XYZ file of N, CA and C in Angstrom:
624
model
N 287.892 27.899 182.184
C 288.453 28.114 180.850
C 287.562 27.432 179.822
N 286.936 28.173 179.178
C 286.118 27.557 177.827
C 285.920 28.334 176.597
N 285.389 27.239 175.406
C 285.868 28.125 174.276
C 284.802 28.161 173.836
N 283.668 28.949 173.005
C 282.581 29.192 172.566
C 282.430 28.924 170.950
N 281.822 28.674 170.743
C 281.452 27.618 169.113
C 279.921 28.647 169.014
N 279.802 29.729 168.512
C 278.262 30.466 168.272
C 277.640 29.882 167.391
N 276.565 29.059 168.160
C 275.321 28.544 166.920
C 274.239 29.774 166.774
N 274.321 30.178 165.302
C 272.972 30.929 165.167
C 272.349 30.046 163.781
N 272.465 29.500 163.830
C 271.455 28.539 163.089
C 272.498 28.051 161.269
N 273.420 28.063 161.833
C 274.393 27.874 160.423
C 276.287 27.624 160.524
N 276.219 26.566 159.980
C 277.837 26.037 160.782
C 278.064 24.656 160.627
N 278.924 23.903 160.759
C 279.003 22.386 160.808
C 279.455 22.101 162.463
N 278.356 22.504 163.699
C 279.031 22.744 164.593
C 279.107 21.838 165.155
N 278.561 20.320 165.245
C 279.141 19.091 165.652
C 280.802 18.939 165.112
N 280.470 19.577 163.855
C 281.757 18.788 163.489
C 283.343 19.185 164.141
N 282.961 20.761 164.119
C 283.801 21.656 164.515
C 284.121 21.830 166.152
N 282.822 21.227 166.662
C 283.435 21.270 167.825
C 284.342 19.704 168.755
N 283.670 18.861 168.123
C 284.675 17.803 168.026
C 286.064 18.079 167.637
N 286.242 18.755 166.590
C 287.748 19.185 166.417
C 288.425 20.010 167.395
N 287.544 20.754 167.700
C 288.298 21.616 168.863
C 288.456 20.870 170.465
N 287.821 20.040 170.707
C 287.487 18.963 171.583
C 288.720 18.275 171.602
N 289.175 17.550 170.119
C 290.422 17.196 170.139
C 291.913 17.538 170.739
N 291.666 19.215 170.299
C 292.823 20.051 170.606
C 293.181 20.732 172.109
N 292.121 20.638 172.661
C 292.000 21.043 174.463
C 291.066 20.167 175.096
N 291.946 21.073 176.450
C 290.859 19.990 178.087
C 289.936 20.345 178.467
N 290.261 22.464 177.638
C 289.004 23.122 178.329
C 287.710 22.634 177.584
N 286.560 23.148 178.041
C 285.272 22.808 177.740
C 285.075 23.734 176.465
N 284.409 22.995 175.908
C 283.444 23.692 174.530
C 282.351 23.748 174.428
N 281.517 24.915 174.101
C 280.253 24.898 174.360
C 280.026 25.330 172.939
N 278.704 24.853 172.584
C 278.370 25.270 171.053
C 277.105 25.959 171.663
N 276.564 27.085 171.628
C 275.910 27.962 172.315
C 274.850 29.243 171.919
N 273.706 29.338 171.930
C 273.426 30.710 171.108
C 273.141 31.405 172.263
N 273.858 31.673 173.485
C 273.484 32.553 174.865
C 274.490 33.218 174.251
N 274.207 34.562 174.674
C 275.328 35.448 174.519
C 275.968 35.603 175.973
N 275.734 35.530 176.878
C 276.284 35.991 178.450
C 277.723 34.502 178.264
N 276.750 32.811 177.784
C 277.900 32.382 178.068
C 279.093 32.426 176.979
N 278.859 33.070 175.695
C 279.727 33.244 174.799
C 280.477 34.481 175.569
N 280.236 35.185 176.111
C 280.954 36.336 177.117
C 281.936 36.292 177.841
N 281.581 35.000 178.492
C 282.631 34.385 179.619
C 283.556 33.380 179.305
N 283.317 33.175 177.819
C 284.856 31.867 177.136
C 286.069 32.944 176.617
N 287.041 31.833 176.875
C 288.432 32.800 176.661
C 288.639 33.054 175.126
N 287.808 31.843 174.259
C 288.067 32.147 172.887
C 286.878 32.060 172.700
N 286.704 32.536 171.270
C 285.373 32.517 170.801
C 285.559 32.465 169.130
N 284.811 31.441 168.319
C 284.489 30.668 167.172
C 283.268 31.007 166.607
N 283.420 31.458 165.468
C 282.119 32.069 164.660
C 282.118 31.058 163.324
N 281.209 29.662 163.424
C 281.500 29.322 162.168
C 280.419 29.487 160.993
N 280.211 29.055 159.756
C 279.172 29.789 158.714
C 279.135 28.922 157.416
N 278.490 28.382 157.109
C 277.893 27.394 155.859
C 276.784 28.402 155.328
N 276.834 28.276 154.073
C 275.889 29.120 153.489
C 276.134 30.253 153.009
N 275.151 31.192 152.051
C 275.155 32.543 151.615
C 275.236 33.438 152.780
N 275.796 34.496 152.721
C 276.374 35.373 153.759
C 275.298 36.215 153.929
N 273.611 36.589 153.197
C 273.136 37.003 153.137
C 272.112 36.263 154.499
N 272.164 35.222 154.654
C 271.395 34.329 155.429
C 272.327 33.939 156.669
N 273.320 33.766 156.704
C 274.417 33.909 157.674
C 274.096 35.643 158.621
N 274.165 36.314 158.043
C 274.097 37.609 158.536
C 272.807 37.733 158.741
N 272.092 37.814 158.175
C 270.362 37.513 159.061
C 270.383 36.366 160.272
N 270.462 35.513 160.425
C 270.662 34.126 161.512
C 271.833 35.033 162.195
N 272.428 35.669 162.282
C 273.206 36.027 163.249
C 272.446 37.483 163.910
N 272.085 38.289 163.235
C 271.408 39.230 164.150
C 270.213 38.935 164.348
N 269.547 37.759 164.128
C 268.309 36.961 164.760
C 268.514 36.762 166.438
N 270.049 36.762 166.362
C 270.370 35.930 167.894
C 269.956 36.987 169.242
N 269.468 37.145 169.703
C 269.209 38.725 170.672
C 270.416 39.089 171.629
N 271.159 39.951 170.966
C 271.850 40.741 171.847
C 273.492 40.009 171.699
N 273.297 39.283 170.673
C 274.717 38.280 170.421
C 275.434 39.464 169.721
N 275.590 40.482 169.054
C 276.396 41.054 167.989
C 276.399 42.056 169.055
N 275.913 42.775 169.884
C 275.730 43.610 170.633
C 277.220 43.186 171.633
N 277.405 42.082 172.493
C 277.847 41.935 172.960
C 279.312 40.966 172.460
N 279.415 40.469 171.094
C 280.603 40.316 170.635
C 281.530 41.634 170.020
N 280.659 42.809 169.655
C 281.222 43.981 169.644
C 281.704 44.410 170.859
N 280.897 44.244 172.287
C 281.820 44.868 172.883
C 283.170 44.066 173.431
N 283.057 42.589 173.804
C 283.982 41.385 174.163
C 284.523 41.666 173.238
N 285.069 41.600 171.725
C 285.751 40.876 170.454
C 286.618 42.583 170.236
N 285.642 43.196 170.124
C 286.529 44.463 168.839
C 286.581 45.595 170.098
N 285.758 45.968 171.200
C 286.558 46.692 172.354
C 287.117 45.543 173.445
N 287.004 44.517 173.399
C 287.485 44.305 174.786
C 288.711 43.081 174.335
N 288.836 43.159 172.747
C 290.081 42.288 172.621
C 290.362 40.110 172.692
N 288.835 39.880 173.151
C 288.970 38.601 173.041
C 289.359 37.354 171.862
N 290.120 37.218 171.507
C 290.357 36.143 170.975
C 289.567 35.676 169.828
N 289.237 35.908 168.657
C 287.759 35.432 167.773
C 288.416 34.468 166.721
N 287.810 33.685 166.077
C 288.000 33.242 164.888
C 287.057 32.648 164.046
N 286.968 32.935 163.076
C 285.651 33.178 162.137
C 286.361 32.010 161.041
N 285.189 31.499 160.800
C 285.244 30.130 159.719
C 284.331 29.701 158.677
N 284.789 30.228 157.195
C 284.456 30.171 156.468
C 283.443 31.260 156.133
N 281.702 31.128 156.031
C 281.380 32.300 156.333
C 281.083 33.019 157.696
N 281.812 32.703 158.224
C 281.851 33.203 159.578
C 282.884 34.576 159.645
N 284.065 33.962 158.963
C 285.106 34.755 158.192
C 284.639 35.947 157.787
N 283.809 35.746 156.499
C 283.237 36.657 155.265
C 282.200 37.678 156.470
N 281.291 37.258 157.201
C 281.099 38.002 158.131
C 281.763 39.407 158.449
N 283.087 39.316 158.889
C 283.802 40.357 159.349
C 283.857 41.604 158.081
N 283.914 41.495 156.887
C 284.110 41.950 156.034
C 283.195 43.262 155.720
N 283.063 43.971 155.368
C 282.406 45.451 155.157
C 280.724 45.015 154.500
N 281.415 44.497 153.458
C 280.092 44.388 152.515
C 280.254 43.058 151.705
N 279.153 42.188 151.877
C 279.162 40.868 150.871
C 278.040 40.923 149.901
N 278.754 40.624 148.816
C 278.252 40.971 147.283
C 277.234 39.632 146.745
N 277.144 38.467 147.872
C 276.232 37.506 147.422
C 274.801 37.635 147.648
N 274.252 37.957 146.242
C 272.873 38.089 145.949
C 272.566 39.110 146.457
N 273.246 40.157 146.042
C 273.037 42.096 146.209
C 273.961 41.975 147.350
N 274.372 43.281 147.433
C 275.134 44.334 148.917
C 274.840 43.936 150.083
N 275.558 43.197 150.685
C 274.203 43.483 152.462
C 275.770 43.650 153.738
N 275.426 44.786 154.519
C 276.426 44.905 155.049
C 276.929 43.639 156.017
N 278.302 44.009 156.319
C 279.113 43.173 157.275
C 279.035 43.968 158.665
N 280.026 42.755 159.415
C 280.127 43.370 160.842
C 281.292 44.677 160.629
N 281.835 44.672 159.323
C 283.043 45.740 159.499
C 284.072 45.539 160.188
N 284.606 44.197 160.932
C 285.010 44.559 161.148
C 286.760 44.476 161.043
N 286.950 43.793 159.255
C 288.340 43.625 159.096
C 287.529 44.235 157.683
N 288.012 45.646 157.084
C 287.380 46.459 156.142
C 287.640 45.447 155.091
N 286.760 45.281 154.109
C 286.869 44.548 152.491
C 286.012 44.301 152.078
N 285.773 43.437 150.419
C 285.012 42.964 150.068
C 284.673 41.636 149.876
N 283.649 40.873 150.211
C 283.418 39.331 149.228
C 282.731 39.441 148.623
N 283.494 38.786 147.418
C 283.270 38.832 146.124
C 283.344 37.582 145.289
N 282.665 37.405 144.297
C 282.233 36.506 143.698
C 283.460 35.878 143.028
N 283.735 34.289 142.886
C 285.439 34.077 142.509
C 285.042 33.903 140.753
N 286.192 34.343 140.508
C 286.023 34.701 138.808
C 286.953 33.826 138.429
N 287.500 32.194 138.483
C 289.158 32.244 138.060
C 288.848 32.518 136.163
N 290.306 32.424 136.126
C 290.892 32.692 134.767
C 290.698 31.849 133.660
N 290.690 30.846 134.318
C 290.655 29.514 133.449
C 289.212 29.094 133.535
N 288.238 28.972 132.487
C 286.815 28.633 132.495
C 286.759 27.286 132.688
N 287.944 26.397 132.609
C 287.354 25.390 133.283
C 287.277 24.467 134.659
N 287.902 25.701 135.194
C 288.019 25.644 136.678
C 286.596 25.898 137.324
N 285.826 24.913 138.158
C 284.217 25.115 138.437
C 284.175 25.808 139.655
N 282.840 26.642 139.682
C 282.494 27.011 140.980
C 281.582 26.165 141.342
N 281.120 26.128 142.595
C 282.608 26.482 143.741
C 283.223 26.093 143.726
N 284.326 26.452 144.735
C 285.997 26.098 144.695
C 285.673 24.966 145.540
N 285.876 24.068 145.366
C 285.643 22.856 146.301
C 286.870 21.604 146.197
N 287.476 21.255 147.535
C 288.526 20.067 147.549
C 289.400 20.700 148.220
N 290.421 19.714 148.312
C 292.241 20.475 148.742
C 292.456 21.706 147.913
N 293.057 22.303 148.309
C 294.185 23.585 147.927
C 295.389 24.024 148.297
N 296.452 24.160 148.099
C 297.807 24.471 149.293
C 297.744 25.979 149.083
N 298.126 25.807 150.663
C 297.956 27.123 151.355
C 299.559 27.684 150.813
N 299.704 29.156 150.441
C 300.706 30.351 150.277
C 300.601 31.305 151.167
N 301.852 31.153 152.051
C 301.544 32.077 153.483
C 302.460 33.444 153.019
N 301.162 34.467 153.264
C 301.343 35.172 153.038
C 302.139 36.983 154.282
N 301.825 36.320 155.201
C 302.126 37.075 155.805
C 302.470 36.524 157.489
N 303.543 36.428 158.005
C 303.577 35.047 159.525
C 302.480 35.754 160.466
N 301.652 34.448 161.387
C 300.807 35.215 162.572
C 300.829 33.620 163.141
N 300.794 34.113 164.519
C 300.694 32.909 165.902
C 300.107 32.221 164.981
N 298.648 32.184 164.314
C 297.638 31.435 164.440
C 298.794 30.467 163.076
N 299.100 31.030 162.450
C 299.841 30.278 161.571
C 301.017 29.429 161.466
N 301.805 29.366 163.138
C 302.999 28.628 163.251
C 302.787 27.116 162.926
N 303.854 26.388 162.248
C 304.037 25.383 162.389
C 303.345 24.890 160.274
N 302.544 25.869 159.981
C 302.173 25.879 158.432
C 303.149 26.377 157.640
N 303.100 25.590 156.617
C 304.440 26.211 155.489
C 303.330 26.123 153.878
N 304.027 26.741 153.268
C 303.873 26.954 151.692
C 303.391 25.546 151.559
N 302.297 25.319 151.098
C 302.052 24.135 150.123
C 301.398 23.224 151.112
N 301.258 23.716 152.630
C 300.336 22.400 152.825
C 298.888 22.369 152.649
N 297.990 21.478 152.617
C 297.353 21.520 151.804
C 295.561 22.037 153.287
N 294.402 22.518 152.700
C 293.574 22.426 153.463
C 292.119 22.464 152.784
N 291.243 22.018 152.921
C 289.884 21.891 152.630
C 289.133 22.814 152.491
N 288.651 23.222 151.482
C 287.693 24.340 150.824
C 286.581 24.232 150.083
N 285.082 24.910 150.570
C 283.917 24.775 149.707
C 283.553 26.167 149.790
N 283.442 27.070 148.903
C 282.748 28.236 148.712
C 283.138 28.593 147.048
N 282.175 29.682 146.654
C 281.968 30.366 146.165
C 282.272 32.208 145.423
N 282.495 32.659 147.149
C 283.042 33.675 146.946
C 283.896 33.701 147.919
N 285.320 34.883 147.845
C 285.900 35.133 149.041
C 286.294 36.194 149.049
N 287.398 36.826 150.577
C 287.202 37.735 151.035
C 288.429 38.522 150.596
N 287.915 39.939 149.790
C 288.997 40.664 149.351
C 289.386 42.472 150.635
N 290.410 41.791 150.982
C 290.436 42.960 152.617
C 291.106 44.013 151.821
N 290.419 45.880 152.493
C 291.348 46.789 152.058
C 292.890 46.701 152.147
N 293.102 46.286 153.314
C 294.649 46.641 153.826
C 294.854 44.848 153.259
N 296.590 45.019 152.204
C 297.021 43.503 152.106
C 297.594 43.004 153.222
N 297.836 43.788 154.413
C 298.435 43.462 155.672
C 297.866 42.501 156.533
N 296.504 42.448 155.970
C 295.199 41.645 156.760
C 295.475 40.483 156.142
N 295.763 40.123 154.737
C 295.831 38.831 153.789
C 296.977 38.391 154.829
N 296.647 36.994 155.302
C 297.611 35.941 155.819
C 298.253 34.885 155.241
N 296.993 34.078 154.769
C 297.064 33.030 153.338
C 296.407 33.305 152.238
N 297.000 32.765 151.483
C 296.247 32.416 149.946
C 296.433 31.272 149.450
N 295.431 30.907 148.444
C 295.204 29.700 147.756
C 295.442 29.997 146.398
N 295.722 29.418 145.442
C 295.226 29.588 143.624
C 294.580 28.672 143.233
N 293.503 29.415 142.824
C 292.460 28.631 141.964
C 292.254 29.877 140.703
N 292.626 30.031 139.919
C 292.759 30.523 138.959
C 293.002 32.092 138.601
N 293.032 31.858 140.292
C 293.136 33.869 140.634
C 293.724 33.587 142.167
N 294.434 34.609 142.960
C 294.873 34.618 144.584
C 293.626 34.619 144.834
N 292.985 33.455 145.701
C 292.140 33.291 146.775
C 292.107 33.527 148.388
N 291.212 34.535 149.232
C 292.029 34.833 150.458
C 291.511 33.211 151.370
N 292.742 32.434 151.581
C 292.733 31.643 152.834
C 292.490 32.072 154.166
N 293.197 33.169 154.565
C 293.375 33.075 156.218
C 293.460 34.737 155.423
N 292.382 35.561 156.995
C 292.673 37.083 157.054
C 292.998 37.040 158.670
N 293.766 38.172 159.146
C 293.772 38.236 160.624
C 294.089 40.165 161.134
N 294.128 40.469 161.820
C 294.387 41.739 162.841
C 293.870 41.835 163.756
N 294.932 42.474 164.936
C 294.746 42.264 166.223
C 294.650 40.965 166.900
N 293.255 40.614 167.589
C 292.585 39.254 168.044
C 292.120 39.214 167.615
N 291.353 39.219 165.866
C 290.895 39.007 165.151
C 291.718 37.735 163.799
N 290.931 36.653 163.771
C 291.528 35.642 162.373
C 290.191 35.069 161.790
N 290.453 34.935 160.358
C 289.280 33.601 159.887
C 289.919 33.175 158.891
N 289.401 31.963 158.533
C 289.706 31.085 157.756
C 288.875 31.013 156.689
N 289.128 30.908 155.314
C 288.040 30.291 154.589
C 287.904 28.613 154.170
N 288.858 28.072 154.652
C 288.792 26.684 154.526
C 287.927 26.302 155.838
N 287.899 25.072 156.046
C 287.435 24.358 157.214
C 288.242 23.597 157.803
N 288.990 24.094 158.967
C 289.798 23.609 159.701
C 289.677 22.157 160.113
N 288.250 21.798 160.676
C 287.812 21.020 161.053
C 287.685 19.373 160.166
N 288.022 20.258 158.748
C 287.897 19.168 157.784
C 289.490 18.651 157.500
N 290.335 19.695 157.433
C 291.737 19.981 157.213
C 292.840 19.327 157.588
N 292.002 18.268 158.406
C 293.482 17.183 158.980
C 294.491 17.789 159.283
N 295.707 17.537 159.168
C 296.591 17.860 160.561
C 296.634 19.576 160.451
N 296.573 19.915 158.865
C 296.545 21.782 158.776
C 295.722 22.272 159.910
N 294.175 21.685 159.836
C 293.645 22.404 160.300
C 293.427 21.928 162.065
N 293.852 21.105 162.610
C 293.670 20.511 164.246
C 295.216 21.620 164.254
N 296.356 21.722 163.709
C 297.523 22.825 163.787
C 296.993 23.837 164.629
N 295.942 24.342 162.978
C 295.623 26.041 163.217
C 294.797 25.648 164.059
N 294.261 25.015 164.651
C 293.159 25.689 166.174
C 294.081 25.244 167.294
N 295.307 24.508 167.557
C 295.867 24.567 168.433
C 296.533 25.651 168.493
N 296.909 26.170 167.475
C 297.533 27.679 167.621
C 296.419 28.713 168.050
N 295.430 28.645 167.650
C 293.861 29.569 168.297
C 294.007 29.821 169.400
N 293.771 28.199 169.895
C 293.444 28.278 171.294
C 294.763 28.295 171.916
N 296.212 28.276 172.192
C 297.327 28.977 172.698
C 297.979 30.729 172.349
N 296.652 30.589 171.580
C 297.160 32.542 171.329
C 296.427 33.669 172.274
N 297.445 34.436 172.716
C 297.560 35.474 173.510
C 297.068 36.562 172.672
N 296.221 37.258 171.805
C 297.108 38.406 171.603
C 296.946 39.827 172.177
């Protein structure tokens, strides 16, 4: 039983995998093999940085997207995407021109506009989470607790069925998207104190 942490060259993956370390007995591997990202029961996509460079460093990896398409979106494994790991899944990300996504929770990221000009980008600090829609990964979170956020842009999904959480920062911010065995976060769990050691104990006990 082990859980896979994908290094392609972008992530806080010491940090993150210490957190997950916390939460289970099984083993964690932070990993850029794709065979052994194949054989973990869950699998963790995390992402620091422009999504434009995230998505290059990820199809740098040989044969890693090849084979999380077929494990993740035909064969149903367990994923969860963090931060831009998240934005990843998304159709098309709008930072510094168009460049496609993996597709594979349809939407856009998009640049955050709030309302109030003196609200700064990036969105950076606490935020309380507004749950928007209940999922495993979310038991035990309520309205208003609070979780750790640094970005720029976030992820606007076709279907609102996909929106899980939201944040306000001067506009609905997407927190948490999910469908199927598919979830990501745009906060950092890992940073998130008890929110976020919660949501990966719920990760890693989800079936779906």
């Amino acid at each position: 039983m082990t859980v896979a942490i994908i290094d392609y060259g972008s992530g806080n993956l010491r940090s993150a995998a210490k957190a997950f370390e916390r939460m289970t007995d099984r083993k964690v591997l932070v990993t850029d093999d794709p065979k052994l990202v194949e054989s973990a029961d869950h699998i963790v996509l995390p992402g620091v940085g422009a999504f434009k460079d995230c998505r290059k460093g990820l199809a740098a990896v040989p044969g890693m997207e090849e084979m999380l398409t077929r494990v993740v979106i035909e064969g149903g494994r367990p994923f969860l995407g963090i931060c831009v790991g998240m934005q990843l899944m998304a159709t098309v990300g709008e930072e510094f021109g168009d460049h496609p996504g993996l597709d594979w929770i349809k939407g856009r990221v998009v640049a955050i506009e709030p309302s109030d000009p003196s609200l700064k980008i990036p969105h950076m600090g606490w935020n309380q989470l507004q749950i928007e829609h209940r999922h495993p990964v979310l038991e035990g979170l309520e309205h208003g607790d609070y979780a750790y956020f640094v970005h720029s842009y976030h992820y606007l999904p076709d279907d609102e069925a996909h929106l899980l959480a939201t944040v306000n920062y001067g506009e609905k911010l997407t927190a948490v998207i999910g469908r199927d065995n598919l979830v990501g976060t745009q906060f950092h769990p890992e940073k998130s104190q008890e929110t976020g050691l919660r949501l990966i104990s719920n990760f890693l006990n989800w079936k779906p």
